[in-house]
mmCIF file of C-alpha atoms and ligand atoms in Angstrom:
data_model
loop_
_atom_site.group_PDB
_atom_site.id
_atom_site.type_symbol
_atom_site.label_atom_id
_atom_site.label_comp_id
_atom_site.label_asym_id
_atom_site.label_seq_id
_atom_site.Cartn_x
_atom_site.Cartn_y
_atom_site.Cartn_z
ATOM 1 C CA UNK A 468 115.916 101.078 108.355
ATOM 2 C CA UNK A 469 114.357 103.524 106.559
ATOM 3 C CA UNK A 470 112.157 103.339 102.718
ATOM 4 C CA UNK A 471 113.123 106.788 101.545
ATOM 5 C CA UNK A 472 115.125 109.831 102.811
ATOM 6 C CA UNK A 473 112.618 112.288 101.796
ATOM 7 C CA UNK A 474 114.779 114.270 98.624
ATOM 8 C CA UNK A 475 111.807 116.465 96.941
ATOM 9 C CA UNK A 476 109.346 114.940 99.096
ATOM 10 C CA UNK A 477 107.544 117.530 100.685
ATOM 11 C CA UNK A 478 103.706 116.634 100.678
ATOM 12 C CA UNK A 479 102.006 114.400 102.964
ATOM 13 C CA UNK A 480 99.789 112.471 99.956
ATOM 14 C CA UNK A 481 103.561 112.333 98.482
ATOM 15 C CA UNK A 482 104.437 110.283 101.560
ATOM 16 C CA UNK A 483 101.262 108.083 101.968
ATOM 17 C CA UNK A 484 101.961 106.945 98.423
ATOM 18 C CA UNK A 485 105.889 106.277 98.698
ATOM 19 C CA UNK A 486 104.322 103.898 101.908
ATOM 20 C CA UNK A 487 101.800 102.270 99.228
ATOM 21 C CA UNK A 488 104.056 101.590 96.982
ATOM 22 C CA UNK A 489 106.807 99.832 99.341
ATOM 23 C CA UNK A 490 103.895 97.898 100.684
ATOM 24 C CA UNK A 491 103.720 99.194 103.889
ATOM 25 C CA UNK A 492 100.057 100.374 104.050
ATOM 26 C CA UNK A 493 97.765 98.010 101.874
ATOM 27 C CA UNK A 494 94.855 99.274 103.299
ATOM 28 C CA UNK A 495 92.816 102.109 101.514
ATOM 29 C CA UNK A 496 91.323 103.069 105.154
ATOM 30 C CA UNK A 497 95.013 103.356 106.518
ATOM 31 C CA UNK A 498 95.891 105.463 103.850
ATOM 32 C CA UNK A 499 92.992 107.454 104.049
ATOM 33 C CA UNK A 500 93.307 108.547 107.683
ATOM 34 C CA UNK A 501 97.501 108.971 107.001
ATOM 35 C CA UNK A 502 96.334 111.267 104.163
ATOM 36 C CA UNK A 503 93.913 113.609 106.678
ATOM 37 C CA UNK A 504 95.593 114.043 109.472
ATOM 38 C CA UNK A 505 98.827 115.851 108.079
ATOM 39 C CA UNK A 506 101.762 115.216 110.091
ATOM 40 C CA UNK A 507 103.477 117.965 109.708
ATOM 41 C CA UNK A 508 101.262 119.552 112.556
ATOM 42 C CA UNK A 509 102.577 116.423 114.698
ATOM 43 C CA UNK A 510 106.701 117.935 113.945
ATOM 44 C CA UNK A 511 108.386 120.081 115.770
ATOM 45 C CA UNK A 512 108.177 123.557 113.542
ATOM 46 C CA UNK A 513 110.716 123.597 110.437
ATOM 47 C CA UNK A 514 111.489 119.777 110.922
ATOM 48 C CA UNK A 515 111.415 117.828 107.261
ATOM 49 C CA UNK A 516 107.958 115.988 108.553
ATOM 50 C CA UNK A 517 107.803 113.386 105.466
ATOM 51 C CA UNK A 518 111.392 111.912 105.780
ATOM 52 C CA UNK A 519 110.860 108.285 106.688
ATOM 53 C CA UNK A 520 112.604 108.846 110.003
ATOM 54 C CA UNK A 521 112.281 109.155 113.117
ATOM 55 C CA UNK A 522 112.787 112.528 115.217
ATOM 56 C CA UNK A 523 113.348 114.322 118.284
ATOM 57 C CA UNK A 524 110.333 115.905 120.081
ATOM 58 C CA UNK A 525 112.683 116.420 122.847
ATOM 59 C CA UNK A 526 112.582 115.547 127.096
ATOM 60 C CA UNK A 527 113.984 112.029 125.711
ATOM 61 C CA UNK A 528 111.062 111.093 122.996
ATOM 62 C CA UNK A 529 110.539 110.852 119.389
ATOM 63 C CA UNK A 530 108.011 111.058 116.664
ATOM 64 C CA UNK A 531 108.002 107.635 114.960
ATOM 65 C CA UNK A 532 109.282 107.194 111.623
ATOM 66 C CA UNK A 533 106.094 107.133 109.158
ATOM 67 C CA UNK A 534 106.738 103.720 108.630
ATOM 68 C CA UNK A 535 105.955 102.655 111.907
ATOM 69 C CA UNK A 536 103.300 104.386 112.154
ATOM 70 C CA UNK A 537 101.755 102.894 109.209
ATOM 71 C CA UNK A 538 102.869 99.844 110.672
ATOM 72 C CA UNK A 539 100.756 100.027 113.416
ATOM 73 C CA UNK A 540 97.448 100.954 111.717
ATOM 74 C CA UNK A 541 98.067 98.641 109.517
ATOM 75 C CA UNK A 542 98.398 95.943 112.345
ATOM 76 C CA UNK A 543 95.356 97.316 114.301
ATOM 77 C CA UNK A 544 93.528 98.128 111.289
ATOM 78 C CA UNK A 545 90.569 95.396 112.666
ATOM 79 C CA UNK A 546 90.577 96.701 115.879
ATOM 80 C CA UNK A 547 89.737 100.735 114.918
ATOM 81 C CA UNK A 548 86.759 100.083 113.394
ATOM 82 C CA UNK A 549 83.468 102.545 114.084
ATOM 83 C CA UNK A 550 82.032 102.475 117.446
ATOM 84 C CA UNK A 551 85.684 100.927 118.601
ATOM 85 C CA UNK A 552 88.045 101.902 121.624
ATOM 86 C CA UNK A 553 91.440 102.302 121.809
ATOM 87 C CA UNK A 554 94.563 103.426 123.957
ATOM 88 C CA UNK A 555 97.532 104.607 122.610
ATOM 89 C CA UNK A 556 100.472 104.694 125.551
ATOM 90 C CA UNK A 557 102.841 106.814 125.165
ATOM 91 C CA UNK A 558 100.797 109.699 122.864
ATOM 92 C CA UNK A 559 104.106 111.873 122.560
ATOM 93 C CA UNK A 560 103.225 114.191 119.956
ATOM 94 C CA UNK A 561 99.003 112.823 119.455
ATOM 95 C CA UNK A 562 99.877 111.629 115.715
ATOM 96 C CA UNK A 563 98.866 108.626 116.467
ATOM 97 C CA UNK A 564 96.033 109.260 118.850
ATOM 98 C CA UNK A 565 94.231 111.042 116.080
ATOM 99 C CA UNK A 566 94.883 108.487 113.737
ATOM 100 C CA UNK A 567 92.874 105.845 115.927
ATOM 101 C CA UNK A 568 90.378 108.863 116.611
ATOM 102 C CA UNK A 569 89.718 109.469 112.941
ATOM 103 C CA UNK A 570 89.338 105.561 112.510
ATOM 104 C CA UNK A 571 86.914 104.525 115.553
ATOM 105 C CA UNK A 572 85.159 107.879 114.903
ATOM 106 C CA UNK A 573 82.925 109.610 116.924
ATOM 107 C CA UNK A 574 81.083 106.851 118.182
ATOM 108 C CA UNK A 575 83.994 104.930 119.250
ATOM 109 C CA UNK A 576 86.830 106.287 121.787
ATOM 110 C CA UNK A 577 90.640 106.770 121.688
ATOM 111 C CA UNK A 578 92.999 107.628 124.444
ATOM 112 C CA UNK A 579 96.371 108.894 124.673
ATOM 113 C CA UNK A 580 98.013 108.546 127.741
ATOM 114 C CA UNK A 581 101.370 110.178 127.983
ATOM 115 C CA UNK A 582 103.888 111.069 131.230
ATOM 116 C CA UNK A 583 105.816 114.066 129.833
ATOM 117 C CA UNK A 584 102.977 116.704 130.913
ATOM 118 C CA UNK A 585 104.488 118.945 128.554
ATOM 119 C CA UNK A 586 104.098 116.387 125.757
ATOM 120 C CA UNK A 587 100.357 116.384 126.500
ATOM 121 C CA UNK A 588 99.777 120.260 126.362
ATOM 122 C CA UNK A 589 101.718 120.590 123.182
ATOM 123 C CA UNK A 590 99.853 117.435 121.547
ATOM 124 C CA UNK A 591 96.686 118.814 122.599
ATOM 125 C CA UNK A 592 97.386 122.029 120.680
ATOM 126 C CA UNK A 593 98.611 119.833 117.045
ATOM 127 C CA UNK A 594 95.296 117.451 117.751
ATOM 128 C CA UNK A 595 93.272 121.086 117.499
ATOM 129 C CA UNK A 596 95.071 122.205 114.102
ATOM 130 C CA UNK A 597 94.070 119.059 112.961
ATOM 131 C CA UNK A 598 90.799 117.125 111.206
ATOM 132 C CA UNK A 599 90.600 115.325 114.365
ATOM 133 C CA UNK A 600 89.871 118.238 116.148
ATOM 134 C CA UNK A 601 86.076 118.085 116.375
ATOM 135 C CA UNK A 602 86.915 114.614 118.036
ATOM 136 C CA UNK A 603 88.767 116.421 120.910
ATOM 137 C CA UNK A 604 86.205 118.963 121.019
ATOM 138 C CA UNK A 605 83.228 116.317 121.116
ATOM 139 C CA UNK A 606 85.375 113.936 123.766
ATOM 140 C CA UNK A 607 85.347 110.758 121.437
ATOM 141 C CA UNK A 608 89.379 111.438 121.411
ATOM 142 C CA UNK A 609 91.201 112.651 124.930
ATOM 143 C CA UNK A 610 94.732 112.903 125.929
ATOM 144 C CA UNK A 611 95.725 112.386 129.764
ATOM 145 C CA UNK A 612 99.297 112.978 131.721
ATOM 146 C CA UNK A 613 99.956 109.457 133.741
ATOM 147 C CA UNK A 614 101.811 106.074 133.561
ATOM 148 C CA UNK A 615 100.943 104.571 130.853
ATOM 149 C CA UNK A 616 102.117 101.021 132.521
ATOM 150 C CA UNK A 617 98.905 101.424 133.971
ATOM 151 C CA UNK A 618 96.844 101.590 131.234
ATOM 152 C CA UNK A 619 93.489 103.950 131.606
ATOM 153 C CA UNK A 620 90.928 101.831 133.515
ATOM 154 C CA UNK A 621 88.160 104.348 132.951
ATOM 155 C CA UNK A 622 88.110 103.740 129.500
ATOM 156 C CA UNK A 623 88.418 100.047 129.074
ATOM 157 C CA UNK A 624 88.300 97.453 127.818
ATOM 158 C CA UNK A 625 89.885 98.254 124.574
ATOM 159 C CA UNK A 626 89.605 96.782 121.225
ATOM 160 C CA UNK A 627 93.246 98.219 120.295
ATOM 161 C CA UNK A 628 96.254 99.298 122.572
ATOM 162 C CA UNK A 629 98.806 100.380 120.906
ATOM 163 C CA UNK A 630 102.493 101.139 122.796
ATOM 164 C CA UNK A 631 104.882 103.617 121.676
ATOM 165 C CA UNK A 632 107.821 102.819 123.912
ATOM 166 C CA UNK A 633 109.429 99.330 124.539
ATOM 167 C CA UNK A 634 108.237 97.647 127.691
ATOM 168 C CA UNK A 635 111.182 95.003 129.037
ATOM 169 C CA UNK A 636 107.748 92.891 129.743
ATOM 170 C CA UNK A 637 104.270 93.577 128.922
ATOM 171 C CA UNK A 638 102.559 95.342 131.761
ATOM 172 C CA UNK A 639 100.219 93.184 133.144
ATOM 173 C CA UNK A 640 97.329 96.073 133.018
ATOM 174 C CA UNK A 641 97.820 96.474 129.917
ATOM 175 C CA UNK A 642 96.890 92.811 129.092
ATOM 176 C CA UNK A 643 93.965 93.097 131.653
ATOM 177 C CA UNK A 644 92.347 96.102 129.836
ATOM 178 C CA UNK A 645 92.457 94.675 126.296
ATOM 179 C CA UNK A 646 88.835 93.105 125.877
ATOM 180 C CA UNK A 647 88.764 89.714 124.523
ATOM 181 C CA UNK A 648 88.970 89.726 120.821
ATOM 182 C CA UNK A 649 91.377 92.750 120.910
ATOM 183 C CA UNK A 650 95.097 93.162 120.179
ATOM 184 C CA UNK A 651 97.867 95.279 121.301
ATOM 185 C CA UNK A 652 100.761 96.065 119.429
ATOM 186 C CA UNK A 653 103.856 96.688 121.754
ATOM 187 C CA UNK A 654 107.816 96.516 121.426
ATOM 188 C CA UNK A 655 109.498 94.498 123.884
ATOM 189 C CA UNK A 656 112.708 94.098 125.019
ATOM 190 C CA UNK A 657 115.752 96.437 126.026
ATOM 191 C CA UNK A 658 118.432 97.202 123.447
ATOM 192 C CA UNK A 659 117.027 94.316 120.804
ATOM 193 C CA UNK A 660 113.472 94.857 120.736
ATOM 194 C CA UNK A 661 110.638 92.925 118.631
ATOM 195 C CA UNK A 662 107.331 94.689 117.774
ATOM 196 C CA UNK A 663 105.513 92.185 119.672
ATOM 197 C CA UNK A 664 101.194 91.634 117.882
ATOM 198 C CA UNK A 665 99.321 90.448 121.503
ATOM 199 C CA UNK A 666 95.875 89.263 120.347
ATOM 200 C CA UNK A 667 93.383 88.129 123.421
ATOM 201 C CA UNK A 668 91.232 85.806 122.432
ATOM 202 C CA UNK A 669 87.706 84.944 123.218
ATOM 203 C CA UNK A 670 88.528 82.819 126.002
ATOM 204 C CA UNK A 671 90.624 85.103 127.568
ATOM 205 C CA UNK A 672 93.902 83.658 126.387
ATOM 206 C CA UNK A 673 96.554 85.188 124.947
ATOM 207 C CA UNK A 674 99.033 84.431 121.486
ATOM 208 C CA UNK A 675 101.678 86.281 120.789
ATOM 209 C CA UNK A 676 103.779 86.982 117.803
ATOM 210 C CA UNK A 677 106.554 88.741 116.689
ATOM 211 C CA UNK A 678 105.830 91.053 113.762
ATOM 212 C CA UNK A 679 109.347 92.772 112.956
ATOM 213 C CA UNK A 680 112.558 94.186 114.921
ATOM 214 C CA UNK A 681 112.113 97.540 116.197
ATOM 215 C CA UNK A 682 114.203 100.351 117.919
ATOM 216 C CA UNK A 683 111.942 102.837 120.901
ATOM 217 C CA UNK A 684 112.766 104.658 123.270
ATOM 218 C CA UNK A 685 112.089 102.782 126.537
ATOM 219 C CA UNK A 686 108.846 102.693 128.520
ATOM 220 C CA UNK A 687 110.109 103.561 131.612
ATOM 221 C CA UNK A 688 109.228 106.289 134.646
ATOM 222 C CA UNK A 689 109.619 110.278 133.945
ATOM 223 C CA UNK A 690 112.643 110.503 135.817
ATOM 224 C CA UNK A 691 114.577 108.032 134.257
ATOM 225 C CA UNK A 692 113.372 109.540 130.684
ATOM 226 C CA UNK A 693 114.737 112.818 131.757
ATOM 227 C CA UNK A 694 117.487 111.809 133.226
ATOM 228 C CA UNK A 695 118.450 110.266 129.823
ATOM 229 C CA UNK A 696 117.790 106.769 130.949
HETATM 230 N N1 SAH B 1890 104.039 107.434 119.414
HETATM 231 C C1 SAH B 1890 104.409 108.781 119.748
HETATM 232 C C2 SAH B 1890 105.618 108.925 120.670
HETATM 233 C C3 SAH B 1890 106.660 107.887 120.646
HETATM 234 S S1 SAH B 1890 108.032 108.191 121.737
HETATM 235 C C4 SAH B 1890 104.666 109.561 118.502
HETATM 236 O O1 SAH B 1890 104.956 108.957 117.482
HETATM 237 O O2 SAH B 1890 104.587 110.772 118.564
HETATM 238 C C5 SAH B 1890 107.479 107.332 123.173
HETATM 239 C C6 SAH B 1890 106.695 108.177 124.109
HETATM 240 O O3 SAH B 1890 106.407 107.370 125.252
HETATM 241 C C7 SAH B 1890 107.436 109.395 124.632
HETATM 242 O O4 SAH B 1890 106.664 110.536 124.410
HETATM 243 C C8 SAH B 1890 107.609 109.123 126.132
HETATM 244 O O5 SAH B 1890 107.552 110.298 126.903
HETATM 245 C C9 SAH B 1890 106.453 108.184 126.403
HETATM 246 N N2 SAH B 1890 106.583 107.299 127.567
HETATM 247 C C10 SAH B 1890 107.647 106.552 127.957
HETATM 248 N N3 SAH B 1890 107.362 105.864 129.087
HETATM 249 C C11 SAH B 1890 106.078 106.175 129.423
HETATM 250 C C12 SAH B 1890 105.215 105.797 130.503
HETATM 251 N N4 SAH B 1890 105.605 104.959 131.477
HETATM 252 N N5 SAH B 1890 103.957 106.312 130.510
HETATM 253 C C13 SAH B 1890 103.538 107.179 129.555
HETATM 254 N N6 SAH B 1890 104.309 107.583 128.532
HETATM 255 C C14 SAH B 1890 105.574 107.085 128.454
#
């Protein structure tokens, strides 16, 4: 599903507010950080960036749809406050990674973790157009090649872990690296997947919800990405 199909719109603020108005970000912090980093730097070059779609960033991937991404801040929202950490597996093209930077600040920490090496050097270079680029610069924000099944221990625990590819199960590294109190937001399942809101709580157990039906590309190994799964 998509909100709007992006006739005339052609600004970023343009698309923040189409997501405010729908009711998708509710938040003035969400829309604050959606209206700095400007994700046309995220697209590949000439690609309509504001369409409510998603797109191909090629070797396999895509750039969520703007709705998603909204989505997701929205959901983590708590969780990417100052001083904060969080992991975002599956970086693709850093949108999202600079998002969380930009919200836990330079005090906190965000990761991207990403296994398309080539996806990480050209992410890298839209993170540095970017306002999150002092982050990158400073090392509050870092992107790293590697399986993102397996989380990145040197940075844990996190207060938000945010997956953007489905996972047939959640990976069990995942859940060990969120601290207690924290959530990850993940899609599970195969071809019918659910974006799945995994809170930890204080105790150390876990509840689990279902937030909405979702459609990603699978979190799988690089060769079965490039092989086309
Ligand atoms: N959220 C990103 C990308 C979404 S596409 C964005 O909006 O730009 C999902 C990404 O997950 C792809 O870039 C894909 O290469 C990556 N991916 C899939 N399986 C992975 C794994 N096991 N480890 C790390 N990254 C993975």
């Amino acid at each position: 599903m998509r909100f709007w199909i992006g006739n005339g719109i052609n600004k970023n603020k343009q698309m923040v507010e189409h997501l405010q108005h729908y009711g998708v970000i509710s938040s003035m912090k969400v829309a604050e950080v959606m209206e700095t980093i400007d994700r046309a730097l995220f697209v590949p070059d000439g690609a309509s960036a504001y369409v409510d779609s998603p797109m191909a960033i090629g070797y396999n991937a895509t750039i969520s749809a703007p709705h998603m991404h909204a989505t997701c801040l929205q959901l983590l929202e708590q969780n990417l406050q100052p001083g904060m950490h969080a992991l975002d597996v599956g970086s693709g093209t850093g949108y999202l990674t600079a998002c969380f930077a930009i919200m836990v600040g330079p005090q906190g920490r965000a990761v991207g973790v990403e296994h398309i090496p080539e996806l990480v050097a050209s992410s890298i270079k839209n993170i540095e157009k970017s306002t999150a680029a002092p982050l990158l610069k400073e090392g509050s924000l870092s992107v790293h090649a590697g399986d993102g099944r397996q989380g990145w221990p040197e940075c844990a625990p996190y207060d938000a872990i945010h997956v953007g590819a489905a996972a047939p199960e959640i990976p069990q590294a995942l859940l060990d690296q969120l601290k207690p109190g924290g959530r990850m937001v993940i899609p599970v399942g195969n071809m019918f997947q659910d974006l799945k809101v995994v809170d930890k709580n204080m105790d150390g157990s876990i509840s689990i919800r279902s937030e909405t039906s979702v459609r990603y590309v699978p979190l799988t190994s690089r060769d079965a990405q490039l092989r086309g799964y």
